[in-house]
Structure formats: structure tokens, C-alpha cells
CSV table of C-alpha atoms and ligand atoms in Angstrom, one decimal:
chain,number,residue,atom,x,y,z
A,1,MET,CA,0.1,0.0,0.3
A,2,LYS,CA,1.3,3.2,-1.2
A,3,ARG,CA,1.5,5.7,2.3
A,4,VAL,CA,2.2,9.6,2.6
A,5,TYR,CA,4.0,11.1,5.6
A,6,LEU,CA,3.1,14.6,6.0
A,7,ASP,CA,4.1,15.1,9.5
A,8,TYR,CA,7.4,16.2,9.4
A,9,ALA,CA,6.5,18.6,11.7
A,10,ALA,CA,6.6,16.0,14.0
A,11,THR,CA,10.1,14.4,13.2
A,12,THR,CA,11.7,13.8,9.5
A,13,PRO,CA,14.1,11.1,9.6
A,14,LEU,CA,17.9,11.2,8.5
A,15,HIS,CA,18.8,11.9,5.3
A,16,PRO,CA,20.7,10.0,3.8
A,17,GLU,CA,24.0,12.1,4.1
A,18,VAL,CA,23.2,12.1,8.0
A,19,LYS,CA,22.8,8.1,7.8
A,20,GLN,CA,26.3,7.2,6.3
A,21,GLU,CA,27.7,10.1,8.2
A,22,MET,CA,27.3,8.0,12.2
A,23,MET,CA,27.8,5.3,10.2
A,24,GLU,CA,31.1,6.2,10.1
A,25,ALA,CA,31.3,7.7,13.2
A,26,LEU,CA,30.6,4.3,14.3
A,27,ASP,CA,33.4,2.6,13.1
A,28,GLY,CA,35.8,5.7,13.7
A,29,THR,CA,37.2,7.4,17.2
A,30,TYR,CA,35.4,6.2,20.3
A,31,GLY,CA,38.1,8.5,22.9
A,32,ASN,CA,36.2,10.6,25.0
A,33,PRO,CA,36.1,14.2,23.9
A,34,SER,CA,37.2,15.3,28.4
A,35,SER,CA,40.2,12.3,28.2
A,36,ILE,CA,43.6,14.4,27.6
A,37,HIS,CA,45.6,11.0,25.3
A,38,SER,CA,45.5,11.1,20.9
A,39,PHE,CA,41.8,9.4,21.6
A,40,GLY,CA,40.3,11.8,23.6
A,41,ARG,CA,42.0,14.7,21.4
A,42,GLU,CA,40.4,12.5,18.5
A,43,SER,CA,37.7,13.2,19.2
A,44,ARG,CA,37.8,16.8,20.9
A,45,LYS,CA,38.5,18.5,17.7
A,46,LEU,CA,35.4,16.4,16.1
A,47,LEU,CA,33.7,18.1,19.3
A,48,ASP,CA,35.5,21.6,18.2
A,49,ASP,CA,34.4,21.2,14.5
A,50,ALA,CA,30.5,20.8,15.1
A,51,ARG,CA,30.3,23.7,17.7
A,52,SER,CA,32.1,25.9,14.8
A,53,ILE,CA,29.2,24.3,12.1
A,54,ALA,CA,26.6,25.0,14.8
A,55,ALA,CA,27.5,28.1,16.2
A,56,ARG,CA,27.6,30.1,11.9
A,57,SER,CA,24.4,28.6,11.3
A,58,ILE,CA,23.1,30.6,13.4
A,59,GLY,CA,25.6,34.1,13.5
A,60,ALA,CA,26.8,32.8,16.7
A,61,ASP,CA,30.6,32.6,18.4
A,62,PHE,CA,32.1,28.7,19.3
A,63,SER,CA,31.8,29.7,22.8
A,64,SER,CA,28.3,30.4,22.5
A,65,ILE,CA,26.4,27.3,21.6
A,66,ILE,CA,25.8,23.6,24.4
A,67,PHE,CA,25.0,20.4,22.9
A,68,THR,CA,22.2,19.2,24.9
A,69,SER,CA,19.9,15.9,24.7
A,70,GLY,CA,17.5,18.2,22.2
A,71,ALA,CA,15.4,21.1,22.2
A,72,THR,CA,12.6,20.1,25.3
A,73,GLU,CA,15.9,20.2,27.4
A,74,ALA,CA,17.3,23.2,25.9
A,75,ASN,CA,14.3,24.9,26.8
A,76,ASN,CA,13.9,23.9,30.5
A,77,LEU,CA,17.7,25.0,30.8
A,78,ALA,CA,17.1,28.2,29.3
A,79,ILE,CA,14.0,28.8,31.4
A,80,PHE,CA,15.2,27.0,35.0
A,81,GLY,CA,18.3,28.2,34.1
A,82,VAL,CA,17.1,32.4,33.8
A,83,ALA,CA,14.9,32.5,36.4
A,84,ARG,CA,16.9,30.6,39.4
A,85,ALA,CA,19.9,32.9,38.1
A,86,TYR,CA,17.9,36.4,38.1
A,87,ALA,CA,15.6,35.7,40.2
A,88,HIS,CA,17.4,38.1,42.8
A,89,ARG,CA,15.9,41.3,39.7
A,90,GLY,CA,12.5,40.7,39.8
A,91,LYS,CA,10.4,37.5,39.5
A,92,HIS,CA,8.2,37.8,36.6
A,93,ILE,CA,8.5,36.2,33.2
A,94,ILE,CA,6.4,36.8,29.9
A,95,THR,CA,5.2,34.1,27.7
A,96,THR,CA,2.7,33.1,25.1
A,97,GLN,CA,0.0,30.5,24.9
A,98,ILE,CA,0.6,28.7,22.2
A,99,GLU,CA,4.5,27.8,23.2
A,100,HIS,CA,5.5,24.3,22.7
A,101,HIS,CA,5.0,22.2,26.0
A,102,ALA,CA,8.3,22.2,26.4
A,103,VAL,CA,8.3,25.7,27.2
A,104,LEU,CA,4.3,26.5,28.9
A,105,HIS,CA,5.3,23.2,31.7
A,106,PRO,CA,8.3,24.7,33.0
A,107,MET,CA,6.5,27.6,33.6
A,108,GLU,CA,4.1,26.1,35.0
A,109,GLU,CA,6.6,24.8,37.4
A,110,LEU,CA,8.2,28.3,37.7
A,111,GLN,CA,4.6,29.5,39.1
A,112,LYS,CA,4.9,26.8,42.0
A,113,GLU,CA,7.9,28.4,43.4
A,114,GLY,CA,6.6,31.1,43.6
A,115,PHE,CA,7.2,33.1,39.6
A,116,GLU,CA,4.3,35.2,38.1
A,117,VAL,CA,4.3,34.4,34.3
A,118,THR,CA,2.2,36.2,32.0
A,119,PHE,CA,1.1,34.3,29.2
A,120,LEU,CA,0.1,36.6,26.7
A,121,PRO,CA,-2.8,35.8,24.0
A,122,VAL,CA,-2.3,35.8,20.5
A,123,ASP,CA,-5.1,36.5,17.8
A,124,GLU,CA,-7.2,35.0,14.9
A,125,SER,CA,-3.9,34.6,12.8
A,126,GLY,CA,-1.9,33.1,15.4
A,127,ILE,CA,0.6,35.6,15.7
A,128,VAL,CA,1.5,37.6,20.1
A,129,SER,CA,1.6,41.6,19.1
A,130,VAL,CA,4.5,43.5,20.2
A,131,GLU,CA,2.7,46.1,21.9
A,132,ALA,CA,1.4,43.0,24.0
A,133,VAL,CA,4.6,42.4,25.0
A,134,GLU,CA,5.4,46.3,25.9
A,135,GLU,CA,1.7,46.4,28.0
A,136,ALA,CA,2.8,43.3,29.8
A,137,LEU,CA,7.3,44.3,30.5
A,138,ARG,CA,7.4,45.4,34.0
A,139,PRO,CA,10.3,46.4,35.9
A,140,ASP,CA,11.0,44.0,37.5
A,141,THR,CA,10.7,41.1,34.3
A,142,ILE,CA,13.3,38.9,34.0
A,143,PHE,CA,12.8,36.8,31.6
A,144,VAL,CA,10.7,36.7,27.8
A,145,SER,CA,10.3,33.2,25.8
A,146,ILE,CA,8.3,33.6,22.5
A,147,MET,CA,8.4,30.9,19.9
A,148,ARG,CA,9.6,31.7,16.6
A,149,VAL,CA,7.3,29.7,14.2
A,150,ASN,CA,4.4,27.8,15.9
A,151,ASN,CA,4.5,24.0,15.3
A,152,GLU,CA,1.1,23.4,15.6
A,153,THR,CA,0.1,26.8,12.5
A,154,GLY,CA,3.4,27.2,11.4
A,155,MET,CA,2.7,30.5,12.3
A,156,ARG,CA,5.8,33.5,12.5
A,157,GLN,CA,6.3,35.6,15.4
A,158,PRO,CA,8.2,39.0,15.3
A,159,ILE,CA,11.0,38.1,17.1
A,160,GLU,CA,13.5,41.1,15.4
A,161,ALA,CA,10.3,43.8,16.8
A,162,ILE,CA,10.1,42.1,20.2
A,163,GLY,CA,13.5,41.7,20.2
A,164,GLU,CA,14.2,45.8,19.5
A,165,ARG,CA,11.5,46.8,22.1
A,166,LEU,CA,13.3,44.8,24.3
A,167,LYS,CA,17.0,45.4,23.7
A,168,GLU,CA,16.4,48.1,26.7
A,169,HIS,CA,15.0,46.4,29.1
A,170,GLN,CA,16.9,44.1,31.7
A,171,ALA,CA,14.9,41.1,30.3
A,172,ILE,CA,16.3,37.8,28.9
A,173,PHE,CA,15.0,37.1,25.4
A,174,HIS,CA,14.7,33.0,24.7
A,175,THR,CA,12.9,32.2,21.3
A,176,ASP,CA,12.5,27.9,21.0
A,177,ALA,CA,13.1,28.8,16.8
A,178,VAL,CA,12.5,24.4,16.4
A,179,GLN,CA,10.7,24.8,13.2
A,180,ALA,CA,12.4,27.9,11.6
A,181,TYR,CA,15.6,26.1,11.9
A,182,GLY,CA,15.6,24.5,8.9
A,183,LEU,CA,13.0,27.0,7.3
A,184,GLU,CA,14.7,30.4,7.5
A,185,LYS,CA,18.0,31.8,7.6
A,186,LEU,CA,18.6,32.5,12.0
A,187,ASP,CA,21.1,35.3,12.8
A,188,VAL,CA,20.6,35.7,16.5
A,189,THR,CA,21.8,39.5,16.5
A,190,SER,CA,18.9,40.3,14.6
A,191,PHE,CA,16.7,38.6,15.9
A,192,ASN,CA,18.4,40.3,19.6
A,193,VAL,CA,18.2,37.2,20.8
A,194,ASP,CA,19.7,36.4,24.6
A,195,LEU,CA,18.8,32.8,24.1
A,196,LEU,CA,17.9,30.0,21.6
A,197,SER,CA,16.7,26.1,21.4
A,198,VAL,CA,16.8,24.2,17.7
A,199,SER,CA,16.6,20.6,17.6
A,200,SER,CA,18.3,18.3,15.3
A,201,HIS,CA,15.5,15.5,14.1
A,202,LYS,CA,13.4,18.5,12.6
A,203,ILE,CA,16.6,19.4,10.0
A,204,TYR,CA,16.8,15.7,9.4
A,205,GLY,CA,19.2,15.0,11.8
A,206,PRO,CA,19.3,12.3,14.8
A,207,LYS,CA,16.5,12.5,17.6
A,208,GLY,CA,17.8,13.3,21.0
A,209,ILE,CA,20.3,16.5,20.7
A,210,GLY,CA,19.6,19.9,20.2
A,211,PHE,CA,21.6,23.3,21.4
A,212,LEU,CA,21.1,26.3,22.8
A,213,TYR,CA,22.5,29.1,22.2
A,214,ARG,CA,23.8,31.5,24.8
A,215,ASN,CA,24.6,34.8,24.8
A,216,ASP,CA,28.5,35.7,26.4
A,217,ASP,CA,26.7,37.4,28.9
A,218,VAL,CA,23.8,35.8,29.9
A,219,HIS,CA,24.3,33.5,33.3
A,220,LEU,CA,22.0,30.3,33.9
A,221,ALA,CA,22.0,28.6,37.4
A,222,GLN,CA,22.8,25.0,36.6
A,223,GLN,CA,20.7,22.7,36.1
A,224,ILE,CA,22.7,19.1,35.6
A,225,PHE,CA,25.6,18.6,37.8
A,226,GLY,CA,28.6,16.9,37.3
A,227,GLY,CA,31.7,17.2,34.9
A,228,GLU,CA,32.8,19.8,33.8
A,229,GLN,CA,31.7,19.1,29.5
A,230,GLU,CA,30.2,22.7,27.8
A,231,ARG,CA,31.9,24.6,30.4
A,232,LYS,CA,29.5,23.4,33.2
A,233,TRP,CA,26.9,25.1,31.5
A,234,ARG,CA,25.3,20.7,30.8
A,235,SER,CA,27.4,17.7,32.6
A,236,GLY,CA,27.5,14.9,31.3
A,237,THR,CA,29.9,13.3,28.2
A,238,GLU,CA,28.6,14.4,25.5
A,239,ASN,CA,26.7,12.9,22.2
A,240,MET,CA,29.1,12.4,19.8
A,241,LEU,CA,26.6,10.5,17.3
A,242,GLY,CA,24.8,12.5,17.8
A,243,ILE,CA,26.5,15.5,17.8
A,244,ARG,CA,28.0,14.1,14.5
A,245,GLY,CA,24.7,13.2,12.2
A,246,PHE,CA,23.3,16.9,13.4
A,247,THR,CA,26.3,19.0,12.0
A,248,LYS,CA,26.2,17.0,9.0
A,249,ALA,CA,22.6,17.5,9.0
A,250,ILE,CA,23.4,21.4,9.4
A,251,GLU,CA,26.1,21.3,6.6
A,252,LEU,CA,23.5,20.4,4.1
A,253,LEU,CA,20.5,22.1,6.0
A,254,GLU,CA,23.1,26.1,5.1
A,255,LYS,CA,23.1,24.4,1.1
A,256,GLU,CA,20.0,23.5,0.1
A,257,GLN,CA,17.9,26.0,2.8
A,258,ASN,CA,16.0,28.4,-0.3
A,259,GLU,CA,16.1,24.8,-1.9
A,260,ARG,CA,14.2,23.1,0.6
A,261,LEU,CA,11.9,26.8,0.8
A,262,MET,CA,11.3,26.8,-2.5
A,263,HIS,CA,9.9,23.5,-2.5
A,264,TYR,CA,7.9,23.3,0.4
A,265,GLU,CA,6.4,27.1,-1.4
A,266,LYS,CA,5.2,24.7,-5.1
A,267,LEU,CA,3.7,21.6,-2.5
A,268,SER,CA,1.6,24.5,-0.4
A,269,LYS,CA,0.3,25.5,-3.6
A,270,GLN,CA,-0.5,23.0,-5.3
A,271,PHE,CA,-2.6,21.9,-1.9
A,272,PHE,CA,-4.6,24.8,-1.8
A,273,LYS,CA,-5.3,24.5,-5.9
A,274,GLY,CA,-5.9,20.4,-5.1
A,275,LEU,CA,-8.4,21.8,-2.3
A,276,ASN,CA,-9.8,24.2,-4.5
A,277,ASP,CA,-9.9,22.0,-7.5
A,278,PHE,CA,-11.9,19.3,-5.3
A,279,SER,CA,-14.2,21.7,-4.3
A,280,ILE,CA,-13.2,21.3,-0.5
A,281,ASP,CA,-14.8,23.9,2.3
A,282,TYR,CA,-11.7,24.4,4.5
A,283,HIS,CA,-10.1,27.6,6.6
A,284,LEU,CA,-6.3,27.8,6.4
A,285,ASN,CA,-5.5,28.4,10.8
A,286,GLY,CA,-3.7,31.1,10.2
A,287,THR,CA,-2.6,33.6,7.4
A,288,ARG,CA,-0.6,33.0,4.1
A,289,GLU,CA,1.1,36.0,4.8
A,290,GLU,CA,3.2,35.0,8.1
A,291,HIS,CA,3.1,31.9,7.8
A,292,MET,CA,5.5,29.2,6.7
A,293,PRO,CA,4.6,26.7,4.3
A,294,ASN,CA,5.6,23.4,5.1
A,295,ILE,CA,3.0,23.8,8.0
A,296,LEU,CA,-0.3,23.8,6.7
A,297,ASN,CA,-3.1,23.3,9.7
A,298,ILE,CA,-6.4,22.9,8.2
A,299,SER,CA,-9.8,23.3,9.4
A,300,PHE,CA,-13.0,21.1,7.7
A,301,PRO,CA,-16.2,22.3,8.3
A,302,GLY,CA,-18.7,19.6,10.2
A,303,VAL,CA,-15.5,16.6,9.6
A,304,GLU,CA,-15.0,15.4,13.5
A,305,VAL,CA,-11.3,14.9,13.3
A,306,GLU,CA,-10.2,12.2,15.1
A,307,MET,CA,-12.6,9.8,12.4
A,308,PHE,CA,-10.4,12.6,9.9
A,309,LEU,CA,-7.3,10.7,11.2
A,310,THR,CA,-8.3,7.4,11.7
A,311,ASN,CA,-9.4,7.9,7.5
A,312,LEU,CA,-6.1,9.5,6.7
A,313,ASP,CA,-4.3,6.4,8.5
A,314,LEU,CA,-6.2,3.6,6.7
A,315,GLU,CA,-5.9,5.1,3.3
A,316,GLY,CA,-1.7,5.6,3.9
A,317,ILE,CA,-1.3,9.2,4.9
A,318,ALA,CA,0.5,10.0,8.2
A,319,VAL,CA,-0.3,13.3,9.5
A,320,SER,CA,-1.0,14.9,12.6
A,321,SER,CA,-3.9,16.8,14.8
A,322,GLY,CA,-1.5,19.2,16.3
A,323,SER,CA,1.5,18.8,17.9
A,324,ALA,CA,2.7,14.8,18.1
A,325,CYS,CA,3.3,15.4,21.9
A,326,THR,CA,-0.7,16.3,22.4
A,327,ALA,CA,-1.5,13.4,19.7
A,328,GLY,CA,-3.5,10.4,21.1
A,329,SER,CA,-5.0,12.4,23.9
A,330,ILE,CA,-8.1,14.2,23.1
A,331,ASP,CA,-7.7,17.6,24.2
A,332,PRO,CA,-7.6,20.0,21.7
A,333,SER,CA,-5.4,22.2,20.7
A,334,HIS,CA,-3.9,24.8,23.2
A,335,VAL,CA,-2.7,26.6,20.0
A,336,LEU,CA,-6.4,27.1,18.2
A,337,LYS,CA,-7.9,27.4,21.7
A,338,ALA,CA,-5.4,30.8,22.0
A,339,MET,CA,-7.0,32.3,18.4
A,340,TYR,CA,-10.3,31.1,18.2
A,341,GLY,CA,-11.1,30.7,21.7
A,342,GLU,CA,-12.6,27.6,23.8
A,343,GLU,CA,-16.2,27.0,21.7
A,344,ASN,CA,-14.7,26.7,18.1
A,345,ASP,CA,-15.9,24.3,15.4
A,346,ARG,CA,-11.8,25.0,14.5
A,347,LEU,CA,-10.7,23.2,17.5
A,348,TYR,CA,-12.3,19.6,16.6
A,349,ASN,CA,-11.8,19.6,12.7
A,350,SER,CA,-8.5,20.8,11.9
A,351,ILE,CA,-5.9,18.8,10.5
A,352,ARG,CA,-1.7,19.4,10.2
A,353,PHE,CA,0.0,19.0,7.3
A,354,SER,CA,3.4,19.6,6.9
A,355,PHE,CA,6.0,19.0,4.6
A,356,GLY,CA,9.3,17.5,4.1
A,357,ILE,CA,11.8,17.3,1.9
A,358,GLU,CA,11.1,13.9,0.1
A,359,THR,CA,7.3,15.5,-0.6
A,360,SER,CA,6.6,15.2,-3.9
A,361,ASP,CA,3.8,16.4,-5.9
A,362,GLU,CA,2.7,12.9,-6.4
A,363,ASP,CA,1.9,12.8,-2.4
A,364,ILE,CA,0.2,15.5,-2.5
A,365,GLN,CA,-2.2,14.8,-5.4
A,366,PHE,CA,-2.5,11.8,-3.5
A,367,CYS,CA,-3.6,13.4,-0.2
A,368,VAL,CA,-6.6,15.6,-2.3
A,369,GLU,CA,-7.8,13.3,-3.3
A,370,LYS,CA,-7.8,10.9,-0.5
A,371,ILE,CA,-9.0,13.4,1.7
A,372,SER,CA,-12.1,14.6,-1.2
A,373,LYS,CA,-12.6,11.6,-0.7
A,374,ILE,CA,-13.3,10.6,2.4
A,375,LEU,CA,-15.2,13.6,3.1
A,376,ASN,CA,-17.8,12.8,0.6
A,377,ARG,CA,-17.9,9.4,2.1
A,378,LEU,CA,-17.8,11.3,6.5
A,379,ILE,CA,-20.2,14.7,5.2
A,380,PRO,CA,-21.1,14.9,2.0
A,381,SER,CA,-22.5,17.7,3.0
A,382,ASN,CA,-18.8,19.2,2.8
A,383,THR,CA,-17.8,19.7,-0.8
A,384,ARG,CA,-19.3,22.1,-3.0
A,385,GLY,CA,-19.1,19.8,-6.4
B,401,PLP,C1,8.5,24.1,19.0
B,401,PLP,C2,9.1,23.4,19.7
B,401,PLP,N1,9.5,23.1,20.8
B,401,PLP,C3,10.4,22.3,21.5
B,401,PLP,C4,10.1,20.8,20.7
B,401,PLP,C5,10.6,20.0,21.5
B,401,PLP,O1,12.3,19.1,20.7
B,401,PLP,P1,12.8,17.9,21.4
B,401,PLP,O2,12.2,16.7,20.4
B,401,PLP,O3,13.9,18.0,20.7
B,401,PLP,O4,12.8,17.6,22.1
B,401,PLP,C6,9.4,20.2,19.5
B,401,PLP,C7,9.8,19.6,19.2
B,401,PLP,O5,7.6,18.9,19.0
B,401,PLP,C8,9.0,22.3,19.2
B,401,PLP,O6,8.5,21.4,17.8
């Protein structure tokens, strides 16, 4: 049976060249990069090269990269690290209602520790306004964390403008750039961010590796105690196999980014055209303007999302009803809730389609045809044709 994977925002497969690199790494040097003998030094050299490549990819300095087990850990390190290091300056934190759970849940933990967290709302297009951030800022605000691209809707947030506004404020600025990293050239200077998280498995690298960018001026309270690795910002022997694969994925990304973006733009246009050609009734959750073309979050009026997902799966199409972390539970998406309110039908009839480098025109055609077929079966009134 033909299977089409359209859930790249949840995770991407390994790029063949990444896989090749990791196979070679398995046979190669195994020294501990903290050891001073020649085996250790060989690994240290690979680790240094990886750090340079990671830093270059976001316009940062070598010493600003902290390798972590992924973006969840990077976000946790940023959030708890800043809160506990700067609590003497204030206990107020700002974030948004549409962050990934890897930001929201640490924030909820901080609330239990006595921090006051403002969760900013977004408008119907899923964007937080710079004015809202400005209004929420207080003299005792120590931290602002706002994602660059939302993982459920693909909507881009105005990080540059918020960063500009925060320049004159004591608050440390973090962005979760996981979903943006593969799609746009990130530059920590133009973003004016102090901290930035990314993950390897969204850019065709292995799972379980990512990094946190840390501006030299920012102090983080240590979260994992042990050895002196990562200059003590993150103790524990580095995941060298993961780092090797991640580095290769970053190099490929730098080479292919524009090409990938154009590919996604073409696919998303084709997707919309297909829905229109089949006269399918739908709404994009978000807007076409500030939208990353690899994630389409679409509401199909009248459909029941669990039933729709099951039918798509039976036809071989893998998509998601929200972020992968909440899939499997019928809790409506917190992101759509923030955009449309508790009662809106879109909370119960929306699907996220996300494209990747292997997605072909045929895959899109196949998917649109199946959507039309399933909708005709489930709710004959959905299609106008
Ligand atoms: C926006 C965002 N932040 C954080 C994460 C967590 O990343 P990781 O799986 O590397 O822990 C994800 C992954 O789904 C994400 O999409």
C-alpha cells in the first residue's frame, strides 16, 4: 500500500548523508572528548568542529553553543537557568499561550516556585503582538520566551521587533526556534535574542540532540550537575554520535535551505489548488502572509477530527491533529484555543499537514484525492462539487 508521510513537523527521517556520516562515526574514533590522550583529542577536534558549524549556522560565536539532548532540554535549561539565576532581580516572566509544551510546562513549574508568569494571548491569525509584549513588561520582568515559528500552525512570530523592544530592558530574551531553523536563516544578532533553542530531528538529523545558544553575557543556573562538559553549563559526556549526525544535517541545511523553501512553497500552493479543484470546504488556521509553507493547519467544517485522522491513516496518509506530544489524547489544541477561543468548531475539525524534502507533487495529489474521497463519505455536504 502506498504510504505518504506528511508529519515532518513532528519529526523528519534521517537524511541519507546524515545516516552515512553516523555509520562512519560508529566505526571511527570513540575517545571521550574530555580525555587528554590522543583518542580523546581526536574526539575533541570533532566536537570543536561541530560547535563551530552549529555556531556559524545562527551567526554566533563558538563558545555560545551548549549541546543538549534536544530542544526540550534546551528550553528547560533556558527557562530554569535564567529564572534561578536572576530571581534576585525580579520574579516576573512573559511567554505566550501558543508555546510548545517544552516551554509551557516548565513555566507552570516556575509558577509553583513563586514566579509570576504572563501567558500572552494571540490574535486569530496566531500571532502575538509586539504591543502586547510591551504592555506586559514590568520593571521586575526578568525573562521573555517567545517561539519563532509555531509548530502547529507554522505562523511566524515577530521576534526581531520584540528583540528590538527588549534591548533597553533587563529581561533576557529566549526564542524556541525549533520549527524555524530548517526554513529560514537565523541570526541571533538581528533577532536580538540572548538564548535560542533548536533540535536536530526536525532538520533530518538524529533524535536526542539539539543545542541552546547562550549569549556570553547571560548567566544560567546549572541544571545538571556532574563533570565539566559544555563548560559546566550542561554536565555529561557529549552525545558524539548524535552530534556528528546533527552537524552533517546542519551543513546540508546551509547548502539546501533556499531550495527546500521553494519546494515547500510549491507544494503548499499545489495543496491549496488541489483542495479548491475538488471544491473542498476548508479554512487555513493562520494567514498565508506570515506562514511557513511547510506547515498547513487546516480546518474542515463538519468533520470530526479523530474519525478523519483514522480514515486518512487507513488510506496510508500520516498527518497530525496538533503537536505530536498531545496526539493520542483528545484534548483540543491549546494553540487553536488561544487563536479562536474554547468553543470554536476549529478546535475539533483541524488537521496539520507538514511537508518535507521527500514530499513529491504526486504525494500531494494523492493526499488531496483521498481527503476529497473521505470527506464525501463522512460528510457529503462538505464538498461543494
Ligand atoms: C516548537 C518546538 N519546541 C520544542 C520541541 C521539542 O524538541 P525535542 O523533541 O528536540 O525535545 C518541539 C518538537 O516537537 C517543537 O516543535
